């Protein structure tokens, strides 16, 4: 059935009903047209909604329609509800504040997009003779109270079970005390079919233990830092209250809630006296621990469960090696992705922030695209980025969607402007999707955004041709910076920004060439060369030292190939390795340098240093949090100090994926699978073993089939490699100190013995 033109209106309840109104419309099927053969509901809301037909939820999605740049894109969902139709029907919706009207960011402000919640829905029913009956939201709908008496994404949800029930969504309900509705101003041209998948319940985690804190509180440990909520069935005295407080860590045996800042992360259930089912679907929390008070009787581990919530993504990439701490690190990275890929790529899922920071996904996109099929998920978010950018005259904001534009700008910072690494998301994320999936349409859709960003930064260059003016986050969260000064990095901001621009200009030029924009390609190639010349002319001293002489500047210069001679590259690689060793192989980079430092080391001939950096367990390091029991990646290397106390800085999170971008190196260098052509149309197997890891295996479900690599070191010192190549794909095998070899589909085994390569295929 072809979708009918929109005839519905955005409606709001005449009363607020505690910020969680119910809406209903009773109707009969039109007679004389035979039986209904198809019924499709398209629905969206100002706020979050759950839709019902005759008392049944119409979909498995939660927190719909998610958070988009509502000013320009309000996504709707489509449901097949044919099987729920009756002769007399009730179409209903439950609304919550969500991102539209709830608290957002750290200043305690809310209702950034509007003061009233609204619902927009149209049910199209096709009959046997082709007649279509349309039932849409209009002024004839009714509104009433729900069991939810408070709801906020940051603060939690309160449910009064004495008001619960589904009769309101069924035909024949006596809604005499209900109120009416009114239409809200709404331009239907803002409606957008979602590109990405919906948010759904993905998994269930049972408690591993029930603890009693030093103060006597009951704390449930789920053994895994996750994102979602608790659900359970319980019975107690009417009016009794169960309170659930959530946190990621314990400190001195109690919930560590200080990192949440003002987010209350508290759910409350008022009991009815009967058997009550509790599931707070208008909020979500980042937590491992839940403090439970008011539970009737003895709380046992089988009484409740944690529901893991994130966007419906298909797992594609896997990795495992001989080092169990590295395996745990990899698991932590996967869980960090799941927790922060809830409708959009956020920085963290627990405190009063949870924003789509562009810098984090700029560097993490390649890792994400290996672990999961994120093509549609990130394409949807990129649509919002382009919309925000267009409205800001080409400026890619720090967060997408950008609610910071509505906040009072901090006086200590310059006015917002394009910022290296963060604004680079406009270019780096589409390119990561192109390399992972090989679909040129991704680049075509985002090309205007990519070019606009690159041209804007071109206009910000100083007379020297460097990007050395204006505010920069720089190497954010340098581990040597004071906890309260995350911007105070060792790396010179101009060096970081100019190196980033060189990479951006090259990618934009390549994209323009791929899409046939030859004039643009020449312009951006010229820009890249001018930036490269300026970088080499101003930032590199006579001896080859790069300005600020720290690990991040060498890592970026090498990884982005900005150095213009073999001599400079050799010096930079040696100096980087020297600095890494001098620091005892502890990490000395922040958000800018960390994703690229192992790449810079291994590609410049210092693979052993890369492995030692990866495997270091002293703080700061990737494995230090693992030694402290982490089950996700932390925002700071020392979010928890060795004595078990939480970092004293105001900003710390135990679930941030940015520093987990090292997994891209694990997959492609330790595991050894890299694309020779976008979308893995051609593959290269190039594992680079190093000290401390004796075997590794990785696999990737590519658009052309599953690619797999598994290697181990034999007792005699030989490297034995097994690879799997899907039909229609060719692969190069590139092993240390051996000639490169090309193979076709199938399973192949290779053994290195000195400089000889013995190959066996089957």
XYZ file of C-alpha atoms in Angstrom:
762
model
C 0.000 0.000 0.000
C 1.330 3.397 -0.980
C 1.351 5.717 2.022
C -1.450 8.257 1.951
C -0.700 11.969 2.197
C -0.582 13.218 5.759
C -3.987 14.229 7.102
C -3.165 14.082 10.808
C -2.411 16.933 13.193
C 0.085 17.190 16.056
C -2.121 17.109 19.150
C -1.460 17.849 22.811
C -3.456 17.068 25.928
C -5.439 19.973 27.370
C -3.872 19.152 30.749
C -0.265 18.204 31.394
C -1.068 15.093 33.470
C 2.282 15.009 35.282
C 4.220 15.139 32.015
C 2.977 11.695 30.931
C -0.486 11.994 29.319
C -2.406 9.221 27.651
C -4.232 9.872 24.375
C -6.975 7.747 22.841
C -9.362 7.590 19.889
C -12.137 5.007 19.493
C -13.376 4.231 15.977
C -15.128 1.599 13.892
C -14.004 0.086 10.623
C -15.783 1.531 7.606
C -18.323 -0.959 6.264
C -19.124 -2.008 2.720
C -15.565 -2.589 1.508
C -14.919 -6.150 2.537
C -12.336 -7.242 5.087
C -9.307 -5.116 5.938
C -6.197 -6.522 4.260
C -3.519 -4.189 5.574
C -3.202 -1.582 8.315
C -0.183 0.677 8.755
C 0.387 3.145 11.570
C 2.873 5.972 11.143
C 3.552 7.812 14.377
C 5.851 10.286 16.062
C 5.786 12.743 18.927
C 7.108 15.800 20.679
C 8.674 13.797 23.497
C 8.787 10.001 23.515
C 5.794 7.793 22.799
C 4.463 4.274 23.037
C 1.586 3.467 20.669
C -1.221 0.997 21.325
C -4.014 -0.562 19.299
C -6.754 -2.254 21.282
C -4.599 -2.464 24.378
C -1.549 -3.979 22.647
C 1.791 -2.270 22.113
C 2.265 -1.935 18.369
C 6.049 -2.377 18.327
C 9.106 -3.514 20.261
C 10.800 -0.110 20.081
C 11.317 2.080 23.141
C 12.100 5.769 23.623
C 10.765 6.507 20.135
C 11.140 8.595 18.050
C 14.519 9.155 19.692
C 16.461 12.381 19.567
C 17.015 14.098 16.247
C 17.511 17.768 15.385
C 13.820 18.378 15.970
C 13.889 21.848 14.453
C 14.441 20.295 11.004
C 13.956 16.523 11.308
C 11.283 14.765 13.331
C 11.462 11.070 12.539
C 8.383 8.877 12.493
C 8.076 5.112 12.894
C 5.967 2.767 10.794
C 4.137 -0.248 12.220
C 2.188 -3.045 10.587
C -0.873 -3.419 12.841
C -3.075 -5.496 10.554
C -3.298 -8.363 13.040
C -4.545 -6.106 15.848
C -7.629 -4.749 14.057
C -11.152 -5.372 15.346
C -14.572 -4.154 14.146
C -14.384 -1.483 16.878
C -10.913 -0.191 17.739
C -9.064 2.108 20.073
C -5.843 3.765 18.969
C -3.816 5.086 21.890
C -0.522 6.683 22.813
C 1.414 7.206 26.039
C 3.753 10.193 26.096
C 6.831 11.123 28.115
C 9.167 14.103 28.222
C 12.152 12.386 26.585
C 14.768 14.626 25.009
C 12.176 17.030 23.631
C 11.068 18.518 26.950
C 13.249 16.869 29.573
C 16.496 18.024 31.137
C 19.478 18.201 28.803
C 23.132 19.087 29.419
C 24.669 20.192 32.690
C 22.988 23.537 33.417
C 19.694 22.098 34.626
C 17.651 23.505 31.758
C 14.819 21.722 29.995
C 12.129 22.197 27.328
C 14.678 23.300 24.736
C 12.380 22.370 21.861
C 8.937 23.154 23.219
C 6.735 23.387 26.295
C 4.021 20.908 25.283
C 4.210 17.213 24.522
C 2.495 16.160 21.330
C 1.506 13.078 19.366
C 1.178 12.756 15.609
C -0.209 9.551 14.179
C -2.023 8.269 11.119
C -3.467 4.783 10.745
C -4.164 3.820 7.128
C -6.430 0.773 6.717
C -6.715 -0.796 3.270
C -9.741 -2.957 2.492
C -10.291 -5.769 0.018
C -11.757 -3.473 -2.651
C -8.871 -0.998 -2.425
C -10.655 1.563 -0.242
C -8.412 3.136 2.402
C -9.716 4.438 5.710
C -7.458 6.970 7.421
C -7.648 7.527 11.170
C -5.405 10.367 12.287
C -4.770 12.490 15.318
C -7.206 15.398 15.473
C -9.315 17.400 17.916
C -11.687 14.466 18.528
C -9.126 12.552 20.601
C -9.274 12.369 24.403
C -6.519 12.760 26.995
C -6.064 11.489 30.519
C -3.598 10.562 33.260
C -1.221 7.610 33.225
C 0.453 5.693 36.036
C 3.604 7.769 35.514
C 3.697 10.764 37.850
C 7.209 11.972 36.950
C 9.635 11.168 34.140
C 12.977 12.488 32.986
C 15.865 10.836 31.178
C 18.426 12.148 33.666
C 16.395 11.958 36.852
C 14.316 8.808 36.405
C 10.669 7.798 36.432
C 8.009 7.482 39.113
C 5.171 5.022 38.558
C 2.114 4.769 40.790
C 0.867 1.241 40.248
C -2.481 2.179 41.788
C -3.147 4.065 38.542
C -1.847 1.383 36.180
C -3.830 -0.541 33.573
C -4.435 -0.943 29.850
C -8.210 -0.587 29.719
C -7.837 3.009 28.568
C -6.420 1.694 25.269
C -9.317 -0.720 24.659
C -12.740 -0.120 23.131
C -15.549 0.682 25.530
C -13.418 2.441 28.146
C -15.419 4.943 30.180
C -13.312 8.073 29.782
C -15.850 10.435 31.241
C -13.333 12.267 33.429
C -10.779 12.627 30.672
C -9.933 15.953 29.033
C -9.773 16.976 25.413
C -6.860 17.785 23.137
C -5.765 20.694 21.013
C -3.703 20.997 17.874
C -0.142 22.293 18.015
C 1.550 24.287 15.315
C 3.485 21.785 13.244
C 4.869 21.712 9.721
C 4.565 18.167 8.371
C 7.490 18.801 6.036
C 9.724 18.208 9.078
C 8.614 14.566 9.171
C 11.408 12.210 8.177
C 11.445 8.454 7.806
C 14.263 7.165 10.009
C 17.401 5.883 8.341
C 18.757 4.210 11.446
C 17.274 1.379 13.521
C 14.984 1.926 16.509
C 16.014 1.655 20.147
C 15.000 -1.727 21.563
C 15.523 -4.002 24.542
C 18.606 -5.990 23.513
C 19.504 -8.182 26.448
C 18.789 -9.023 30.059
C 21.422 -9.171 32.822
C 20.761 -10.899 36.137
C 22.407 -9.799 39.391
C 25.650 -11.454 40.416
C 25.294 -10.531 44.074
C 23.257 -8.632 46.668
C 25.438 -6.470 48.906
C 24.883 -4.630 52.161
C 26.721 -1.293 52.260
C 28.490 0.053 55.359
C 25.471 2.302 55.978
C 23.116 -0.666 55.765
C 21.792 -0.054 52.252
C 20.872 -2.954 49.979
C 22.878 -2.777 46.745
C 22.434 -5.056 43.744
C 25.547 -5.747 41.672
C 24.900 -6.763 38.062
C 28.576 -7.414 37.357
C 28.502 -5.296 34.205
C 28.274 -1.559 33.614
C 25.288 -1.304 31.285
C 22.628 1.069 30.015
C 18.931 0.544 30.502
C 16.681 0.001 33.501
C 15.450 -2.533 36.027
C 12.239 -4.512 35.742
C 10.492 -6.855 38.131
C 7.191 -8.065 39.506
C 6.523 -7.392 43.175
C 3.707 -7.380 45.706
C 3.438 -5.335 48.891
C 1.184 -3.058 50.879
C -0.788 -0.425 48.920
C 0.996 2.942 48.990
C 4.374 1.492 49.967
C 7.286 2.859 47.926
C 10.258 1.096 46.348
C 13.133 3.401 45.390
C 15.931 2.493 42.981
C 19.106 4.563 42.759
C 21.663 3.766 40.064
C 25.432 4.234 39.783
C 28.348 2.846 37.805
C 30.736 2.267 40.704
C 30.957 1.940 44.449
C 33.086 4.219 46.598
C 33.778 3.156 50.175
C 31.127 0.497 49.713
C 28.364 2.977 48.868
C 26.930 4.124 45.546
C 29.405 6.430 43.792
C 26.932 9.080 42.633
C 29.178 12.168 42.475
C 30.100 11.539 38.790
C 26.383 11.782 37.949
C 26.482 15.454 38.977
C 22.854 16.616 39.177
C 21.341 13.560 37.444
C 19.230 11.815 40.087
C 19.110 8.464 38.227
C 16.326 7.363 40.574
C 13.206 5.348 39.772
C 10.287 5.030 42.169
C 7.390 2.581 42.312
C 4.296 3.121 44.451
C 2.718 -0.258 45.142
C -0.944 -1.027 44.521
C -1.312 -3.877 46.997
C -1.655 -6.416 44.217
C 0.979 -7.942 41.993
C 2.734 -5.034 40.258
C 4.990 -5.166 37.219
C 7.504 -2.327 37.066
C 9.484 -1.228 33.986
C 10.403 2.476 33.613
C 10.556 2.901 29.822
C 10.562 6.725 29.794
C 14.093 6.984 31.178
C 17.398 5.114 31.090
C 20.414 4.836 33.335
C 24.091 3.955 33.042
C 24.819 1.625 35.942
C 26.316 -1.529 37.323
C 24.899 -1.084 40.806
C 21.374 -0.346 42.001
C 20.520 0.644 45.557
C 17.082 -0.720 46.458
C 15.061 0.611 49.387
C 11.530 -0.260 50.433
C 11.521 -3.773 48.971
C 8.846 -5.861 50.715
C 10.532 -8.801 52.395
C 13.936 -10.228 51.526
C 15.409 -9.141 48.172
C 16.947 -12.053 46.266
C 18.986 -12.103 43.053
C 16.220 -13.791 41.093
C 13.656 -11.110 41.973
C 14.745 -8.520 39.417
C 16.752 -8.075 36.233
C 18.475 -5.325 34.271
C 17.255 -4.659 30.739
C 19.993 -3.596 28.303
C 18.733 -0.915 25.920
C 20.355 0.460 22.777
C 19.754 0.848 19.064
C 19.083 -2.398 17.208
C 22.503 -3.089 15.694
C 23.873 -6.273 14.154
C 27.229 -7.465 15.518
C 29.759 -7.895 12.710
C 33.293 -7.969 14.156
C 34.970 -10.108 16.802
C 38.454 -10.230 18.309
C 40.270 -12.434 20.794
C 43.899 -13.013 21.708
C 46.153 -14.794 24.184
C 46.104 -11.868 26.637
C 43.018 -12.056 28.862
C 43.422 -8.418 30.011
C 43.329 -7.335 26.341
C 40.266 -9.517 25.790
C 38.585 -7.793 28.723
C 39.566 -4.426 27.276
C 37.925 -5.430 24.013
C 34.762 -6.538 25.819
C 34.764 -3.206 27.621
C 34.953 -1.391 24.290
C 31.988 -3.387 22.956
C 29.904 -2.600 26.034
C 30.890 1.059 25.796
C 29.621 1.172 22.230
C 26.344 -0.498 23.191
C 25.749 1.900 26.054
C 26.447 4.988 23.998
C 24.778 3.990 20.730
C 21.299 4.635 22.065
C 19.666 6.373 19.082
C 22.719 8.590 18.577
C 26.428 8.335 19.408
C 26.757 9.944 22.827
C 29.743 10.686 25.018
C 28.323 9.001 28.109
C 25.015 7.470 29.212
C 24.763 8.272 32.911
C 25.390 11.854 34.052
C 23.622 15.101 33.201
C 25.105 15.259 29.709
C 24.607 12.267 27.328
C 25.177 14.444 24.273
C 26.223 13.590 20.736
C 29.745 14.971 21.033
C 31.272 15.073 17.585
C 34.881 14.538 18.666
C 34.244 11.152 20.257
C 32.640 9.623 17.169
C 35.192 11.267 14.844
C 37.870 8.957 16.185
C 35.712 5.970 17.136
C 33.792 5.511 13.860
C 36.253 2.979 12.338
C 36.090 0.840 15.480
C 32.296 1.048 15.559
C 32.025 0.078 11.889
C 34.070 -3.070 12.538
C 32.213 -4.202 15.639
C 28.666 -3.539 14.423
C 26.791 -2.660 11.260
C 26.463 1.059 12.053
C 26.050 2.321 8.493
C 22.403 3.351 8.841
C 22.771 4.372 12.490
C 25.542 6.857 11.717
C 24.011 7.979 8.424
C 20.916 9.043 10.338
C 23.034 11.029 12.797
C 24.977 12.598 9.923
C 21.686 13.934 8.544
C 21.280 15.847 11.794
C 24.881 17.022 11.639
C 24.302 18.421 8.154
C 21.069 20.114 9.250
C 22.735 21.742 12.268
C 25.709 22.752 10.135
C 23.527 24.326 7.446
C 21.624 26.345 10.037
C 24.935 27.557 11.530
C 26.407 28.786 8.233
C 28.735 25.837 7.872
C 29.831 25.509 11.493
C 29.807 21.900 12.683
C 28.813 22.171 16.349
C 30.436 20.444 19.299
C 27.344 18.271 19.801
C 24.716 16.892 17.415
C 21.843 17.485 17.982
C 23.053 20.856 19.170
C 21.229 22.035 22.258
C 24.316 23.962 23.387
C 23.294 26.715 20.964
C 20.363 27.412 23.301
C 22.533 27.595 26.414
C 24.382 30.638 27.707
C 27.913 30.401 26.351
C 30.610 30.131 29.061
C 32.397 33.448 29.426
C 35.802 31.786 29.735
C 35.586 30.349 26.200
C 35.631 32.182 22.866
C 32.524 32.128 20.699
C 31.882 28.690 19.128
C 33.714 28.064 15.883
C 34.862 25.078 13.872
C 37.102 22.999 16.092
C 39.669 20.389 15.116
C 38.778 16.737 15.619
C 35.267 17.631 16.814
C 34.025 19.446 13.702
C 36.029 16.940 11.661
C 33.184 14.464 12.240
C 31.562 15.948 9.125
C 34.401 14.434 7.076
C 35.918 11.602 9.080
C 32.694 9.741 9.900
C 31.406 9.498 6.288
C 34.875 8.401 5.199
C 34.942 5.665 7.849
C 31.586 4.420 6.538
C 32.890 4.467 2.958
C 35.940 2.431 3.889
C 33.871 -0.064 5.906
C 30.910 -0.547 3.578
C 32.030 0.674 0.160
C 28.769 2.482 -0.650
C 29.400 5.691 -2.531
C 25.897 6.941 -1.709
C 27.088 7.665 1.829
C 29.676 10.085 0.488
C 27.249 11.579 -2.025
C 24.704 12.371 0.682
C 27.289 13.990 2.926
C 29.512 15.635 0.335
C 28.010 19.118 0.679
C 28.567 18.923 4.438
C 32.133 17.657 4.013
C 33.047 20.372 1.539
C 31.351 23.105 3.550
C 33.289 22.208 6.672
C 36.618 22.066 4.849
C 36.045 25.403 3.136
C 35.023 27.024 6.408
C 38.223 25.923 8.144
C 40.213 27.081 5.132
C 38.861 30.548 5.901
C 40.063 30.315 9.502
C 43.750 29.866 8.662
C 46.181 32.490 9.796
C 48.557 34.314 7.432
C 51.042 31.487 8.002
C 48.601 28.967 6.507
C 48.218 27.241 9.875
C 45.062 26.555 11.865
C 46.528 28.170 14.950
C 43.833 30.640 16.035
C 40.580 30.365 17.956
C 39.348 27.924 20.571
C 40.432 24.291 20.354
C 39.770 21.312 22.584
C 43.190 20.111 21.473
C 44.466 16.889 23.012
C 41.550 16.866 25.434
C 42.094 15.025 28.721
C 45.846 14.755 28.474
C 46.624 12.470 31.442
C 49.226 14.934 32.696
C 46.688 17.768 32.941
C 45.117 18.823 36.219
C 41.784 17.011 36.766
C 39.952 20.344 36.572
C 41.760 21.547 33.445
C 41.068 18.886 30.790
C 41.995 21.307 27.990
C 45.521 21.889 29.332
C 47.483 19.473 27.165
C 51.175 19.142 26.352
C 50.462 19.171 22.610
C 50.348 22.546 20.909
C 46.774 23.215 19.757
C 47.914 24.598 16.421
C 49.931 21.481 15.655
C 46.962 19.261 16.474
C 44.494 21.374 14.486
C 46.705 21.818 11.426
C 47.472 18.085 11.263
C 43.751 17.339 11.492
C 42.991 19.799 8.700
C 45.567 18.157 6.453
C 43.827 14.811 6.900
C 40.440 16.440 6.340
C 41.513 18.225 3.162
C 42.950 14.995 1.723
C 39.781 13.036 2.482
C 37.579 15.770 1.035
C 39.717 15.861 -2.098
C 39.490 12.084 -2.489
C 35.723 12.231 -1.968
C 35.342 14.969 -4.559
C 37.343 12.893 -7.036
C 35.267 9.769 -6.373
C 32.062 11.721 -6.972
C 33.306 13.429 -10.119
C 33.656 16.924 -8.643
C 36.978 17.458 -10.390
C 37.250 21.179 -9.740
C 36.639 20.682 -6.031
C 39.109 17.814 -5.977
C 41.857 20.041 -7.346
C 40.971 22.814 -4.893
C 41.085 20.544 -1.847
C 44.260 18.802 -3.056
C 45.868 22.212 -3.328
C 44.611 23.119 0.151
C 46.084 19.913 1.557
C 49.472 20.623 0.019
C 49.448 24.207 1.285
C 48.588 23.031 4.793
C 51.275 20.359 4.631
C 53.865 22.890 3.529
C 52.869 25.272 6.312
C 53.020 22.473 8.900
C 56.484 21.340 7.797
C 57.744 24.897 7.438
C 56.583 26.249 10.796
C 56.241 23.361 13.209
C 59.343 21.258 12.523
C 62.685 22.373 13.867
C 66.061 21.898 12.156
C 66.670 18.620 14.008
C 63.228 17.269 13.068
C 61.574 17.995 16.395
C 57.886 18.934 16.136
C 56.672 21.897 18.170
C 55.785 20.866 21.748
C 57.799 17.639 21.322
C 55.276 15.242 22.885
C 53.770 11.926 21.894
C 50.521 13.314 20.463
C 52.135 15.627 17.901
C 54.356 12.834 16.557
C 51.481 10.359 16.538
C 49.253 12.679 14.488
C 52.027 13.769 12.137
C 52.823 10.133 11.360
C 49.299 8.712 11.276
C 48.000 11.555 9.070
C 51.103 11.415 6.808
C 51.663 15.155 7.075
C 55.469 14.918 7.130
C 56.983 15.563 3.705
C 60.183 13.493 3.721
C 61.440 10.071 4.714
C 64.005 11.690 6.979
C 61.307 13.543 8.919
C 59.148 10.439 9.145
C 62.048 8.343 10.405
C 62.953 10.947 13.012
C 59.329 11.288 14.142
C 58.937 7.517 14.499
C 62.147 7.208 16.488
C 61.322 10.209 18.659
C 57.813 8.894 19.336
C 59.196 5.520 20.382
C 61.784 7.272 22.559
C 59.124 9.355 24.335
C 56.880 6.327 24.835
C 59.742 4.357 26.383
C 60.836 7.342 28.492
C 57.341 7.446 30.003
C 57.581 3.798 31.014
C 55.099 2.799 28.287
C 52.320 4.515 30.182
C 49.879 6.484 28.034
C 50.684 10.180 27.691
C 48.082 11.127 25.067
C 44.546 12.503 25.301
C 41.503 12.301 23.024
C 43.424 13.466 19.939
C 46.548 11.348 20.188
C 45.305 8.135 21.773
C 43.376 6.709 18.774
C 46.447 7.054 16.552
C 49.525 6.418 18.679
C 49.697 2.621 18.286
C 49.160 3.081 14.534
C 51.968 5.630 14.385
C 54.322 3.310 16.237
C 53.595 0.149 14.257
C 53.544 1.846 10.847
C 56.878 3.533 11.545
C 58.626 0.274 12.430
C 58.177 0.299 16.207
C 55.758 -2.587 16.641
C 57.344 -3.762 19.903
C 56.821 -0.338 21.461
C 53.191 -0.380 20.338
C 52.641 -3.733 22.034
C 54.356 -2.623 25.224
C 52.198 0.501 25.277
C 49.065 -1.609 24.777
C 49.976 -4.139 27.476
C 51.128 -1.711 30.188
C 48.993 -1.987 33.329
C 50.243 0.949 35.379
C 48.097 4.084 35.305
C 47.614 5.715 32.856
C 47.134 2.843 30.430
C 44.429 0.956 28.568
C 44.752 -1.984 30.921
C 44.847 -0.073 34.207
C 41.022 0.175 34.316
C 40.895 -3.567 33.599
C 43.054 -4.206 36.669
C 40.554 -2.096 38.630
C 37.627 -4.233 37.541
C 36.290 -1.993 34.759
C 33.676 -3.482 32.443
C 33.461 -0.461 30.129
C 36.000 2.120 28.913
C 36.473 5.126 31.171
C 36.486 8.791 30.200
C 39.707 9.405 32.111
C 42.592 6.997 32.388
C 42.238 7.385 36.153
C 38.488 7.833 36.557
C 39.049 5.664 39.621
C 42.280 6.106 41.502
C 44.376 3.138 42.678
C 43.008 3.518 46.226
C 39.451 2.971 44.973
C 38.333 6.587 45.196
C 36.795 8.438 42.273
C 38.846 11.010 40.347
C 38.350 14.396 42.049
C 37.610 16.198 38.770
C 34.042 17.370 38.225
C 33.940 15.554 34.886
C 34.495 11.822 34.985
C 32.552 8.938 33.507
C 32.993 5.188 33.653
C 31.445 4.625 30.227
C 33.072 6.632 27.429
C 34.075 4.933 24.181
C 36.554 7.471 22.752
C 39.702 5.964 24.296
C 38.494 2.570 23.067
C 39.342 3.598 19.508
C 42.483 1.498 19.994
C 40.310 -1.470 19.004
C 40.678 -0.397 15.374
C 44.392 -1.152 15.731
C 43.653 -4.426 17.524
C 41.427 -5.547 14.667
C 43.674 -4.480 11.815
C 47.212 -4.839 13.142
C 47.102 -7.416 15.934
C 44.274 -9.346 14.275
C 45.480 -8.391 10.822
C 42.369 -7.735 8.708
C 42.406 -4.542 6.652
C 40.424 -3.427 3.594
C 42.464 -3.059 0.408
C 39.385 -1.570 -1.236
C 36.368 0.091 0.390
C 33.802 -2.371 1.667
C 36.445 -5.123 1.771
C 36.064 -5.863 -1.944
C 39.743 -6.710 -1.593
C 41.361 -7.580 1.694
C 44.860 -7.679 3.090
C 45.843 -10.012 5.908
C 48.732 -8.293 7.616
C 48.989 -9.344 11.271
C 51.962 -7.923 13.101
C 52.770 -10.046 16.152
C 54.555 -8.445 19.046
C 55.828 -9.284 22.519
C 53.206 -10.359 25.034
C 50.635 -11.853 22.655
C 51.144 -15.380 21.313
C 47.978 -15.734 19.239
C 45.080 -13.667 17.972
C 41.974 -14.228 15.932
C 39.498 -11.835 14.427
C 36.585 -12.017 12.029
C 34.416 -9.533 10.218
C 31.085 -9.963 8.444
C 31.737 -7.663 5.482
C 29.209 -6.676 2.788
C 30.754 -9.497 0.706
C 30.893 -12.239 3.297
C 32.833 -13.155 6.402
C 36.575 -12.555 6.478
C 38.561 -14.274 9.215
C 42.164 -14.369 10.390
C 43.771 -16.515 13.074
C 47.455 -16.721 13.868
C 49.665 -18.247 16.528
C 53.360 -18.515 17.255
C 54.647 -22.077 17.220
C 57.220 -23.197 19.837
C 59.909 -23.106 17.166
C 59.180 -19.429 16.522
C 57.212 -19.809 13.287
C 54.139 -17.701 12.660
C 51.221 -19.852 11.475
C 48.354 -17.941 9.877
C 44.926 -19.281 8.878
C 42.686 -17.026 6.804
C 39.209 -17.265 5.315
C 38.302 -15.339 2.173
C 34.658 -15.162 0.984
C 33.538 -15.871 -2.576
C 34.216 -13.076 -5.031
C 36.950 -11.520 -2.896
C 40.703 -11.628 -3.367
C 43.173 -11.109 -0.573
C 46.807 -10.201 -0.177
C 48.771 -11.952 2.547
C 51.439 -9.669 3.993
C 53.493 -11.295 6.719
C 56.673 -9.988 8.366
C 59.868 -10.601 6.386
C 58.090 -12.546 3.644
C 57.010 -11.808 0.073
C 53.466 -10.578 -0.370
C 51.091 -13.115 -1.894
C 47.574 -12.931 -3.410
C 44.925 -15.615 -2.830
C 41.294 -16.138 -3.756
C 38.227 -17.432 -1.958
C 38.615 -20.270 0.496
C 40.579 -21.206 3.602
C 44.352 -20.828 3.459
C 47.208 -21.561 5.827
C 50.615 -19.866 5.769
C 53.731 -20.435 7.819
C 56.698 -18.121 8.043
C 60.106 -19.679 8.522
C 62.792 -17.046 8.492
C 62.358 -15.193 5.226
C 60.578 -18.091 3.519
C 56.833 -18.341 3.121
C 55.304 -21.791 2.975
C 51.697 -21.688 1.774
C 49.025 -24.310 1.831
C 45.503 -23.711 0.507
C 42.421 -25.834 0.622
